[in-house]
Amino acid sequence: MVLDLMHDHDNLTENDCKMTVGIKDVARAAGVSVATVSRALGGGPVSDELRKKVEAAVAATGYLPNLSARRLRSQHSHTIGLIVSDIRNPFFTAVSRAVEDAAYAVGMRVILCNTDENPQKEAMYLRLMQEERVTGVIFAPTRATAQKLDPHQLGFPVVLIDRAAPPGQTDAVVLDNAEAASLLVEHLLAQGYRRIGGLFGNTSTTGAERHAGVVAAMQQHGLQAEARFIAPTPEAAEQAVRDWLHEPVQPEALIASNGLVLLGMLRGARAAGVSIPAQLALAGFDNDNWTELAGPGLTVIEQPVYDIGRTAMKMLLERLEDPARSARKVVLSGKLIARGSTAQHMAAPAGQDAAQH
Amino acid sequence: MVLDLMHDHDNLTENDCKMTVGIKDVARAAGVSVATVSRALGGGPVSDELRKKVEAAVAATGYLPNLSARRLRSQHSHTIGLIVSDIRNPFFTAVSRAVEDAAYAVGMRVILCNTDENPQKEAMYLRLMQEERVTGVIFAPTRATAQKLDPHQLGFPVVLIDRAAPPGQTDAVVLDNAEAASLLVEHLLAQGYRRIGGLFGNTSTTGAERHAGVVAAMQQHGLQAEARFIAPTPEAAEQAVRDWLHEPVQPEALIASNGLVLLGMLRGARAAGVSIPAQLALAGFDNDNWTELAGPGLTVIEQPVYDIGRTAMKMLLERLEDPARSARKVVLSGKLIARGSTAQHMAAPAGQDAAQH
DNA sequence: GATGGCATTGAAAACGATTACATAATTGCT
DNA sequence: AGCAATTATGTAATCGTTTTCAATGCCATC
């Protein structure tokens, strides 16, 4: 078969002139039809003899498949979209890594899009995904977009992450926000804090759900939480905390609705010169690297970030197998990691729960 | 022209059956040829009259371009590859965001690949990039791959980031590592530290260059630095520090060759119970969010991360315009941010530079 | 009033693969 | 032995665009 490759060396010289070597050139070099080459490459029914010839020809010609052509003809893009607000948010960074690992493992490409919580950008990227004829999309939408999202309209399945849509509409994998918020509140109460406030992102359902969870948990104890809604950025959070700390009545503890807000909170508290947790306790979501090391260590809810990404990808694949099955929502539990930022409240009135200690 | 769209409503009903609406359907709806539609969409020479008709037909049919077909025919993928070791490294996270912003701004897609510093994965992804017929690639290679990298062989231009290749071969945008290392060393010396050690990543040229920079700067003062090379991960760094601190002779200050190593260092130091900076000063690279907030604040070299990504993309575009121009290397300066982790060395022998204070 | 140039349009080829269909060869079964 | 079923292979159509090429019409110029 080596002879086969050599006898038509005119072909090889011809290759030097051609821009790229295609399946046609391989076929000629192997002395078979293009269909056979395609089948040999794609795992179709081909005799061992010809398959060997084709493989040799591929190696000899340096053939590289053209994925665009393959996608066009086969109508399979083997591509998924991952649309998040900002990859620099460590939560999304970790999720994206999991999604990409899972995607590449099944031979799929990932297109990453940053929307900056901007519904216009979201719409633009969704449209791009349609033009790419993506196999599916994993999406963390703003509240605005989540409401008017119709997967059947889009032409590809969607799995929501971190943020849920109206129930029953779309597959989603989210944190149990009510449970997690409750964990935080119970912990703070047990540590002796009573005047508990919170800063919540105002663009996502997640911020709203965590807020609702905090309110509910507080009410169970006959307490009220003071909540403020802000853009989910460190900058907005820092400013909000600085403002808050200049007001006459101040909280004993603050809860942040995600890692970026928590970061801003800590900066704001430091800038205002309050000591943590003596003057202000801090707690929040997302066990980012730095939370362990900052100040006295920050108490957080750890999300199973890698698991969320992997699960989202798994759900997408399942949905592709069975497009008809009913939408399901996977709810994962967060884990409370208590650290110094919520140490026992010293100034707590000795009367109440503090006695239990 | 509305009439034109209505009179052939048989066409519209036909659309309901077809899977997707293509340029052909738009042409029929608009009463023009496919070539005209293509030109109208692509900004070719088309009369205003027909262009209006086409636009109306596009809206009426809900046409969406098929990017795979477009790529195949036009031979322009409008796609670039971004190959890094791990997107979860905050340095690469930030760079990737900049690259994507710049790419989408000029109508390009980005394919992100994580290699985990594994040359095999690097080879695999480079091959994938060839199959995708990418326009170009932005790449942070391991030392092993950087050496045997031949851009002419690959078929697309490459811009290296963070890590350089043999000079004159490839475009690159890197930090001035020698200068940055010198800034750190001079700072530590000025603060009274003498026994300075370092932990450097062993997979990239960057680790080697920063090591060389530290050694050179120390030599200028007649001092020696003790360096150790490790896998550039927090885990490896933490272990290395713990080991180091159990040895008889210990450093007064440690330098980390990147953000992940610095993170591990701090963890190791905490685990060993040494206080910072009293017993051990810490400094490193990458001004990640947490470095300001951890312990006494960590002294670091801040890299212009967003700038690096943007510049890399710009260089790639320039290279595409002029494939013949000679390779250039853009060297950016880092900025020293001094924080508590390298406060004045108390136990410094009063004799030397400490007197200057 | 023919002629050349320019701008606009359409018909058809091409991009590089997959796949439907036809064909030939082999096998298994009655 | 004969016929159906199966397997391996080749030919040609196809995916949805862009682009080449030829044709048309119009204007200005000689």
mmCIF file with all atom_site columns, C-alpha atoms in Angstrom, chain A residues 54-215:
data_model
loop_
_atom_site.group_PDB
_atom_site.id
_atom_site.type_symbol
_atom_site.label_atom_id
_atom_site.label_alt_id
_atom_site.label_comp_id
_atom_site.label_asym_id
_atom_site.label_entity_id
_atom_site.label_seq_id
_atom_site.pdbx_PDB_ins_code
_atom_site.Cartn_x
_atom_site.Cartn_y
_atom_site.Cartn_z
_atom_site.occupancy
_atom_site.B_iso_or_equiv
_atom_site.pdbx_formal_charge
_atom_site.auth_seq_id
_atom_site.auth_comp_id
_atom_site.auth_asym_id
_atom_site.auth_atom_id
_atom_site.pdbx_PDB_model_num
ATOM 1   C CA . VAL A 1 54  ? -7.173  5.811  3.999  1.00 0.00 ? 54  VAL A CA 1
ATOM 2   C CA . GLU A 1 55  ? -5.318  6.282  7.245  1.00 0.00 ? 55  GLU A CA 1
ATOM 3   C CA . ALA A 1 56  ? -2.040  6.078  5.411  1.00 0.00 ? 56  ALA A CA 1
ATOM 4   C CA . ALA A 1 57  ? -3.237  8.592  2.850  1.00 0.00 ? 57  ALA A CA 1
ATOM 5   C CA . VAL A 1 58  ? -4.405  10.942 5.581  1.00 0.00 ? 58  VAL A CA 1
ATOM 6   C CA . ALA A 1 59  ? -0.994  10.799 7.191  1.00 0.00 ? 59  ALA A CA 1
ATOM 7   C CA . ALA A 1 60  ? 0.792   11.185 3.862  1.00 0.00 ? 60  ALA A CA 1
ATOM 8   C CA . THR A 1 61  ? -1.226  14.157 2.688  1.00 0.00 ? 61  THR A CA 1
ATOM 9   C CA . GLY A 1 62  ? -1.475  15.861 6.074  1.00 0.00 ? 62  GLY A CA 1
ATOM 10  C CA . TYR A 1 63  ? -5.199  16.097 5.712  1.00 0.00 ? 63  TYR A CA 1
ATOM 11  C CA . LEU A 1 64  ? -7.129  18.153 8.234  1.00 0.00 ? 64  LEU A CA 1
ATOM 12  C CA . PRO A 1 65  ? -10.933 18.023 8.317  1.00 0.00 ? 65  PRO A CA 1
ATOM 13  C CA . ASN A 1 66  ? -12.725 21.273 7.641  1.00 0.00 ? 66  ASN A CA 1
ATOM 14  C CA . LEU A 1 67  ? -15.150 21.629 10.501 1.00 0.00 ? 67  LEU A CA 1
ATOM 15  C CA . SER A 1 68  ? -17.194 24.318 8.808  1.00 0.00 ? 68  SER A CA 1
ATOM 16  C CA . ALA A 1 69  ? -17.925 22.074 5.870  1.00 0.00 ? 69  ALA A CA 1
ATOM 17  C CA . ARG A 1 70  ? -18.660 19.182 8.165  1.00 0.00 ? 70  ARG A CA 1
ATOM 18  C CA . ARG A 1 71  ? -21.064 21.265 10.182 1.00 0.00 ? 71  ARG A CA 1
ATOM 19  C CA . LEU A 1 72  ? -22.824 22.643 7.164  1.00 0.00 ? 72  LEU A CA 1
ATOM 20  C CA . ARG A 1 73  ? -23.482 19.285 5.614  1.00 0.00 ? 73  ARG A CA 1
ATOM 21  C CA . SER A 1 74  ? -24.154 17.264 8.747  1.00 0.00 ? 74  SER A CA 1
ATOM 22  C CA . GLN A 1 75  ? -26.272 19.959 10.366 1.00 0.00 ? 75  GLN A CA 1
ATOM 23  C CA . HIS A 1 76  ? -24.537 19.292 13.637 1.00 0.00 ? 76  HIS A CA 1
ATOM 24  C CA . SER A 1 77  ? -22.532 22.199 15.006 1.00 0.00 ? 77  SER A CA 1
ATOM 25  C CA . HIS A 1 78  ? -21.119 20.300 17.969 1.00 0.00 ? 78  HIS A CA 1
ATOM 26  C CA . THR A 1 79  ? -21.028 23.679 19.626 1.00 0.00 ? 79  THR A CA 1
ATOM 27  C CA . ILE A 1 80  ? -22.719 25.027 22.696 1.00 0.00 ? 80  ILE A CA 1
ATOM 28  C CA . GLY A 1 81  ? -23.028 28.564 23.923 1.00 0.00 ? 81  GLY A CA 1
ATOM 29  C CA . LEU A 1 82  ? -22.228 29.649 27.448 1.00 0.00 ? 82  LEU A CA 1
ATOM 30  C CA . ILE A 1 83  ? -23.746 33.008 28.239 1.00 0.00 ? 83  ILE A CA 1
ATOM 31  C CA . VAL A 1 84  ? -22.875 34.612 31.554 1.00 0.00 ? 84  VAL A CA 1
ATOM 32  C CA . SER A 1 85  ? -22.726 38.118 32.900 1.00 0.00 ? 85  SER A CA 1
ATOM 33  C CA . ASP A 1 86  ? -18.975 38.279 33.381 1.00 0.00 ? 86  ASP A CA 1
ATOM 34  C CA . ILE A 1 87  ? -16.428 35.521 33.294 1.00 0.00 ? 87  ILE A CA 1
ATOM 35  C CA . ARG A 1 88  ? -14.413 37.464 35.881 1.00 0.00 ? 88  ARG A CA 1
ATOM 36  C CA . ASN A 1 89  ? -17.014 36.640 38.485 1.00 0.00 ? 89  ASN A CA 1
ATOM 37  C CA . PRO A 1 90  ? -15.267 33.652 40.122 1.00 0.00 ? 90  PRO A CA 1
ATOM 38  C CA . PHE A 1 91  ? -18.533 31.772 40.286 1.00 0.00 ? 91  PHE A CA 1
ATOM 39  C CA . PHE A 1 92  ? -18.882 31.875 36.534 1.00 0.00 ? 92  PHE A CA 1
ATOM 40  C CA . THR A 1 93  ? -15.188 31.249 36.031 1.00 0.00 ? 93  THR A CA 1
ATOM 41  C CA . ALA A 1 94  ? -15.461 27.985 37.910 1.00 0.00 ? 94  ALA A CA 1
ATOM 42  C CA . VAL A 1 95  ? -18.703 27.010 36.213 1.00 0.00 ? 95  VAL A CA 1
ATOM 43  C CA . SER A 1 96  ? -17.263 27.754 32.802 1.00 0.00 ? 96  SER A CA 1
ATOM 44  C CA . ARG A 1 97  ? -14.281 25.548 33.426 1.00 0.00 ? 97  ARG A CA 1
ATOM 45  C CA . ALA A 1 98  ? -16.591 22.679 34.353 1.00 0.00 ? 98  ALA A CA 1
ATOM 46  C CA . VAL A 1 99  ? -18.764 23.262 31.317 1.00 0.00 ? 99  VAL A CA 1
ATOM 47  C CA . GLU A 1 100 ? -15.789 23.282 29.009 1.00 0.00 ? 100 GLU A CA 1
ATOM 48  C CA . ASP A 1 101 ? -14.302 20.148 30.496 1.00 0.00 ? 101 ASP A CA 1
ATOM 49  C CA . ALA A 1 102 ? -17.607 18.370 30.040 1.00 0.00 ? 102 ALA A CA 1
ATOM 50  C CA . ALA A 1 103 ? -18.125 19.767 26.561 1.00 0.00 ? 103 ALA A CA 1
ATOM 51  C CA . TYR A 1 104 ? -14.719 18.886 25.174 1.00 0.00 ? 104 TYR A CA 1
ATOM 52  C CA . ALA A 1 105 ? -15.103 15.439 26.712 1.00 0.00 ? 105 ALA A CA 1
ATOM 53  C CA . VAL A 1 106 ? -18.024 14.769 24.380 1.00 0.00 ? 106 VAL A CA 1
ATOM 54  C CA . GLY A 1 107 ? -16.420 16.477 21.407 1.00 0.00 ? 107 GLY A CA 1
ATOM 55  C CA . MET A 1 108 ? -18.124 19.846 21.639 1.00 0.00 ? 108 MET A CA 1
ATOM 56  C CA . ARG A 1 109 ? -16.847 23.375 21.367 1.00 0.00 ? 109 ARG A CA 1
ATOM 57  C CA . VAL A 1 110 ? -17.908 26.189 23.702 1.00 0.00 ? 110 VAL A CA 1
ATOM 58  C CA . ILE A 1 111 ? -18.581 29.773 22.714 1.00 0.00 ? 111 ILE A CA 1
ATOM 59  C CA . LEU A 1 112 ? -18.333 32.072 25.698 1.00 0.00 ? 112 LEU A CA 1
ATOM 60  C CA . CYS A 1 113 ? -20.326 35.303 25.906 1.00 0.00 ? 113 CYS A CA 1
ATOM 61  C CA . ASN A 1 114 ? -20.215 38.068 28.516 1.00 0.00 ? 114 ASN A CA 1
ATOM 62  C CA . THR A 1 115 ? -23.404 40.064 28.820 1.00 0.00 ? 115 THR A CA 1
ATOM 63  C CA . ASP A 1 116 ? -22.585 42.396 31.720 1.00 0.00 ? 116 ASP A CA 1
ATOM 64  C CA . GLU A 1 117 ? -26.152 41.903 32.958 1.00 0.00 ? 117 GLU A CA 1
ATOM 65  C CA . ASN A 1 118 ? -27.289 43.831 29.902 1.00 0.00 ? 118 ASN A CA 1
ATOM 66  C CA . PRO A 1 119 ? -30.504 42.521 28.297 1.00 0.00 ? 119 PRO A CA 1
ATOM 67  C CA . GLN A 1 120 ? -29.538 44.001 24.964 1.00 0.00 ? 120 GLN A CA 1
ATOM 68  C CA . LYS A 1 121 ? -26.298 42.078 24.916 1.00 0.00 ? 121 LYS A CA 1
ATOM 69  C CA . GLU A 1 122 ? -28.187 38.989 25.970 1.00 0.00 ? 122 GLU A CA 1
ATOM 70  C CA . ALA A 1 123 ? -30.533 39.327 23.020 1.00 0.00 ? 123 ALA A CA 1
ATOM 71  C CA . MET A 1 124 ? -27.625 39.923 20.691 1.00 0.00 ? 124 MET A CA 1
ATOM 72  C CA . TYR A 1 125 ? -25.774 36.839 21.838 1.00 0.00 ? 125 TYR A CA 1
ATOM 73  C CA . LEU A 1 126 ? -28.869 34.659 21.728 1.00 0.00 ? 126 LEU A CA 1
ATOM 74  C CA . ARG A 1 127 ? -29.277 35.706 18.134 1.00 0.00 ? 127 ARG A CA 1
ATOM 75  C CA . LEU A 1 128 ? -25.642 34.921 17.470 1.00 0.00 ? 128 LEU A CA 1
ATOM 76  C CA . MET A 1 129 ? -26.223 31.471 18.914 1.00 0.00 ? 129 MET A CA 1
ATOM 77  C CA . GLN A 1 130 ? -29.013 30.968 16.432 1.00 0.00 ? 130 GLN A CA 1
ATOM 78  C CA . GLU A 1 131 ? -26.792 31.989 13.576 1.00 0.00 ? 131 GLU A CA 1
ATOM 79  C CA . GLU A 1 132 ? -24.155 29.593 14.790 1.00 0.00 ? 132 GLU A CA 1
ATOM 80  C CA . ARG A 1 133 ? -26.811 26.889 14.842 1.00 0.00 ? 133 ARG A CA 1
ATOM 81  C CA . VAL A 1 134 ? -25.543 25.856 18.250 1.00 0.00 ? 134 VAL A CA 1
ATOM 82  C CA . THR A 1 135 ? -26.573 22.526 19.677 1.00 0.00 ? 135 THR A CA 1
ATOM 83  C CA . GLY A 1 136 ? -27.646 24.156 22.904 1.00 0.00 ? 136 GLY A CA 1
ATOM 84  C CA . VAL A 1 137 ? -26.997 26.972 25.329 1.00 0.00 ? 137 VAL A CA 1
ATOM 85  C CA . ILE A 1 138 ? -26.177 27.265 28.994 1.00 0.00 ? 138 ILE A CA 1
ATOM 86  C CA . PHE A 1 139 ? -27.363 30.616 30.187 1.00 0.00 ? 139 PHE A CA 1
ATOM 87  C CA . ALA A 1 140 ? -27.417 32.804 33.284 1.00 0.00 ? 140 ALA A CA 1
ATOM 88  C CA . PRO A 1 141 ? -29.997 35.396 32.273 1.00 0.00 ? 141 PRO A CA 1
ATOM 89  C CA . THR A 1 142 ? -31.053 38.644 33.857 1.00 0.00 ? 142 THR A CA 1
ATOM 90  C CA . ARG A 1 143 ? -34.515 38.695 35.369 1.00 0.00 ? 143 ARG A CA 1
ATOM 91  C CA . ALA A 1 144 ? -35.790 40.731 32.451 1.00 0.00 ? 144 ALA A CA 1
ATOM 92  C CA . THR A 1 145 ? -34.670 38.218 29.872 1.00 0.00 ? 145 THR A CA 1
ATOM 93  C CA . ALA A 1 146 ? -35.599 35.161 31.922 1.00 0.00 ? 146 ALA A CA 1
ATOM 94  C CA . GLN A 1 147 ? -39.238 36.203 31.906 1.00 0.00 ? 147 GLN A CA 1
ATOM 95  C CA . LYS A 1 148 ? -39.625 36.516 28.168 1.00 0.00 ? 148 LYS A CA 1
ATOM 96  C CA . LEU A 1 149 ? -37.479 33.520 27.319 1.00 0.00 ? 149 LEU A CA 1
ATOM 97  C CA . ASP A 1 150 ? -39.123 30.963 25.047 1.00 0.00 ? 150 ASP A CA 1
ATOM 98  C CA . PRO A 1 151 ? -36.764 28.073 24.271 1.00 0.00 ? 151 PRO A CA 1
ATOM 99  C CA . HIS A 1 152 ? -39.101 26.670 21.623 1.00 0.00 ? 152 HIS A CA 1
ATOM 100 C CA . GLN A 1 153 ? -38.803 29.938 19.792 1.00 0.00 ? 153 GLN A CA 1
ATOM 101 C CA . LEU A 1 154 ? -35.045 29.876 19.823 1.00 0.00 ? 154 LEU A CA 1
ATOM 102 C CA . GLY A 1 155 ? -34.535 26.604 18.044 1.00 0.00 ? 155 GLY A CA 1
ATOM 103 C CA . PHE A 1 156 ? -32.129 25.110 20.542 1.00 0.00 ? 156 PHE A CA 1
ATOM 104 C CA . PRO A 1 157 ? -32.477 23.815 24.092 1.00 0.00 ? 157 PRO A CA 1
ATOM 105 C CA . VAL A 1 158 ? -31.460 26.045 26.978 1.00 0.00 ? 158 VAL A CA 1
ATOM 106 C CA . VAL A 1 159 ? -30.295 25.150 30.444 1.00 0.00 ? 159 VAL A CA 1
ATOM 107 C CA . LEU A 1 160 ? -30.340 27.959 32.949 1.00 0.00 ? 160 LEU A CA 1
ATOM 108 C CA . ILE A 1 161 ? -27.698 28.165 35.619 1.00 0.00 ? 161 ILE A CA 1
ATOM 109 C CA . ASP A 1 162 ? -27.660 30.094 38.860 1.00 0.00 ? 162 ASP A CA 1
ATOM 110 C CA . ARG A 1 163 ? -30.911 31.784 37.946 1.00 0.00 ? 163 ARG A CA 1
ATOM 111 C CA . ALA A 1 164 ? -34.309 30.243 37.357 1.00 0.00 ? 164 ALA A CA 1
ATOM 112 C CA . ALA A 1 165 ? -37.060 31.080 34.931 1.00 0.00 ? 165 ALA A CA 1
ATOM 113 C CA . PRO A 1 166 ? -40.824 30.848 35.452 1.00 0.00 ? 166 PRO A CA 1
ATOM 114 C CA . PRO A 1 167 ? -41.376 27.284 36.643 1.00 0.00 ? 167 PRO A CA 1
ATOM 115 C CA . GLY A 1 168 ? -41.892 24.476 34.180 1.00 0.00 ? 168 GLY A CA 1
ATOM 116 C CA . GLN A 1 169 ? -40.573 26.435 31.239 1.00 0.00 ? 169 GLN A CA 1
ATOM 117 C CA . THR A 1 170 ? -36.889 25.649 31.085 1.00 0.00 ? 170 THR A CA 1
ATOM 118 C CA . ASP A 1 171 ? -34.345 23.250 32.455 1.00 0.00 ? 171 ASP A CA 1
ATOM 119 C CA . ALA A 1 172 ? -32.257 24.793 35.187 1.00 0.00 ? 172 ALA A CA 1
ATOM 120 C CA . VAL A 1 173 ? -29.663 23.985 37.784 1.00 0.00 ? 173 VAL A CA 1
ATOM 121 C CA . VAL A 1 174 ? -29.676 26.320 40.732 1.00 0.00 ? 174 VAL A CA 1
ATOM 122 C CA . LEU A 1 175 ? -28.721 26.607 44.343 1.00 0.00 ? 175 LEU A CA 1
ATOM 123 C CA . ASP A 1 176 ? -31.338 26.108 47.019 1.00 0.00 ? 176 ASP A CA 1
ATOM 124 C CA . ASN A 1 177 ? -31.328 29.795 47.821 1.00 0.00 ? 177 ASN A CA 1
ATOM 125 C CA . ALA A 1 178 ? -34.000 29.684 50.515 1.00 0.00 ? 178 ALA A CA 1
ATOM 126 C CA . GLU A 1 179 ? -32.159 26.957 52.355 1.00 0.00 ? 179 GLU A CA 1
ATOM 127 C CA . ALA A 1 180 ? -28.812 28.695 51.969 1.00 0.00 ? 180 ALA A CA 1
ATOM 128 C CA . ALA A 1 181 ? -30.170 32.033 53.150 1.00 0.00 ? 181 ALA A CA 1
ATOM 129 C CA . SER A 1 182 ? -31.709 30.279 56.098 1.00 0.00 ? 182 SER A CA 1
ATOM 130 C CA . LEU A 1 183 ? -28.371 28.680 56.969 1.00 0.00 ? 183 LEU A CA 1
ATOM 131 C CA . LEU A 1 184 ? -26.754 32.098 57.029 1.00 0.00 ? 184 LEU A CA 1
ATOM 132 C CA . VAL A 1 185 ? -29.481 33.722 59.075 1.00 0.00 ? 185 VAL A CA 1
ATOM 133 C CA . GLU A 1 186 ? -29.647 30.908 61.613 1.00 0.00 ? 186 GLU A CA 1
ATOM 134 C CA . HIS A 1 187 ? -25.900 31.021 61.966 1.00 0.00 ? 187 HIS A CA 1
ATOM 135 C CA . LEU A 1 188 ? -25.881 34.775 62.523 1.00 0.00 ? 188 LEU A CA 1
ATOM 136 C CA . LEU A 1 189 ? -28.687 34.542 65.052 1.00 0.00 ? 189 LEU A CA 1
ATOM 137 C CA . ALA A 1 190 ? -26.919 31.747 66.906 1.00 0.00 ? 190 ALA A CA 1
ATOM 138 C CA . GLN A 1 191 ? -23.832 33.917 67.057 1.00 0.00 ? 191 GLN A CA 1
ATOM 139 C CA . GLY A 1 192 ? -25.860 36.583 68.767 1.00 0.00 ? 192 GLY A CA 1
ATOM 140 C CA . TYR A 1 193 ? -26.569 39.014 65.948 1.00 0.00 ? 193 TYR A CA 1
ATOM 141 C CA . ARG A 1 194 ? -30.027 40.571 65.726 1.00 0.00 ? 194 ARG A CA 1
ATOM 142 C CA . ARG A 1 195 ? -29.947 43.673 63.527 1.00 0.00 ? 195 ARG A CA 1
ATOM 143 C CA . ILE A 1 196 ? -29.169 41.901 60.266 1.00 0.00 ? 196 ILE A CA 1
ATOM 144 C CA . GLY A 1 197 ? -29.106 43.642 56.930 1.00 0.00 ? 197 GLY A CA 1
ATOM 145 C CA . GLY A 1 198 ? -28.356 42.561 53.411 1.00 0.00 ? 198 GLY A CA 1
ATOM 146 C CA . LEU A 1 199 ? -27.151 43.775 50.037 1.00 0.00 ? 199 LEU A CA 1
ATOM 147 C CA . PHE A 1 200 ? -28.707 41.967 47.105 1.00 0.00 ? 200 PHE A CA 1
ATOM 148 C CA . GLY A 1 201 ? -28.109 42.080 43.363 1.00 0.00 ? 201 GLY A CA 1
ATOM 149 C CA . ASN A 1 202 ? -30.992 43.724 41.565 1.00 0.00 ? 202 ASN A CA 1
ATOM 150 C CA . THR A 1 203 ? -30.614 42.166 38.137 1.00 0.00 ? 203 THR A CA 1
ATOM 151 C CA . SER A 1 204 ? -31.176 38.475 38.751 1.00 0.00 ? 204 SER A CA 1
ATOM 152 C CA . THR A 1 205 ? -33.792 36.240 40.258 1.00 0.00 ? 205 THR A CA 1
ATOM 153 C CA . THR A 1 206 ? -31.022 34.906 42.456 1.00 0.00 ? 206 THR A CA 1
ATOM 154 C CA . GLY A 1 207 ? -30.638 38.166 44.325 1.00 0.00 ? 207 GLY A CA 1
ATOM 155 C CA . ALA A 1 208 ? -34.396 38.268 44.836 1.00 0.00 ? 208 ALA A CA 1
ATOM 156 C CA . GLU A 1 209 ? -34.574 34.660 46.016 1.00 0.00 ? 209 GLU A CA 1
ATOM 157 C CA . ARG A 1 210 ? -31.772 35.054 48.486 1.00 0.00 ? 210 ARG A CA 1
ATOM 158 C CA . HIS A 1 211 ? -33.415 38.172 49.788 1.00 0.00 ? 211 HIS A CA 1
ATOM 159 C CA . ALA A 1 212 ? -36.700 36.342 50.177 1.00 0.00 ? 212 ALA A CA 1
ATOM 160 C CA . GLY A 1 213 ? -34.902 33.538 51.966 1.00 0.00 ? 213 GLY A CA 1
ATOM 161 C CA . VAL A 1 214 ? -33.316 35.921 54.433 1.00 0.00 ? 214 VAL A CA 1
ATOM 162 C CA . VAL A 1 215 ? -36.611 37.682 55.087 1.00 0.00 ? 215 VAL A CA 1
#
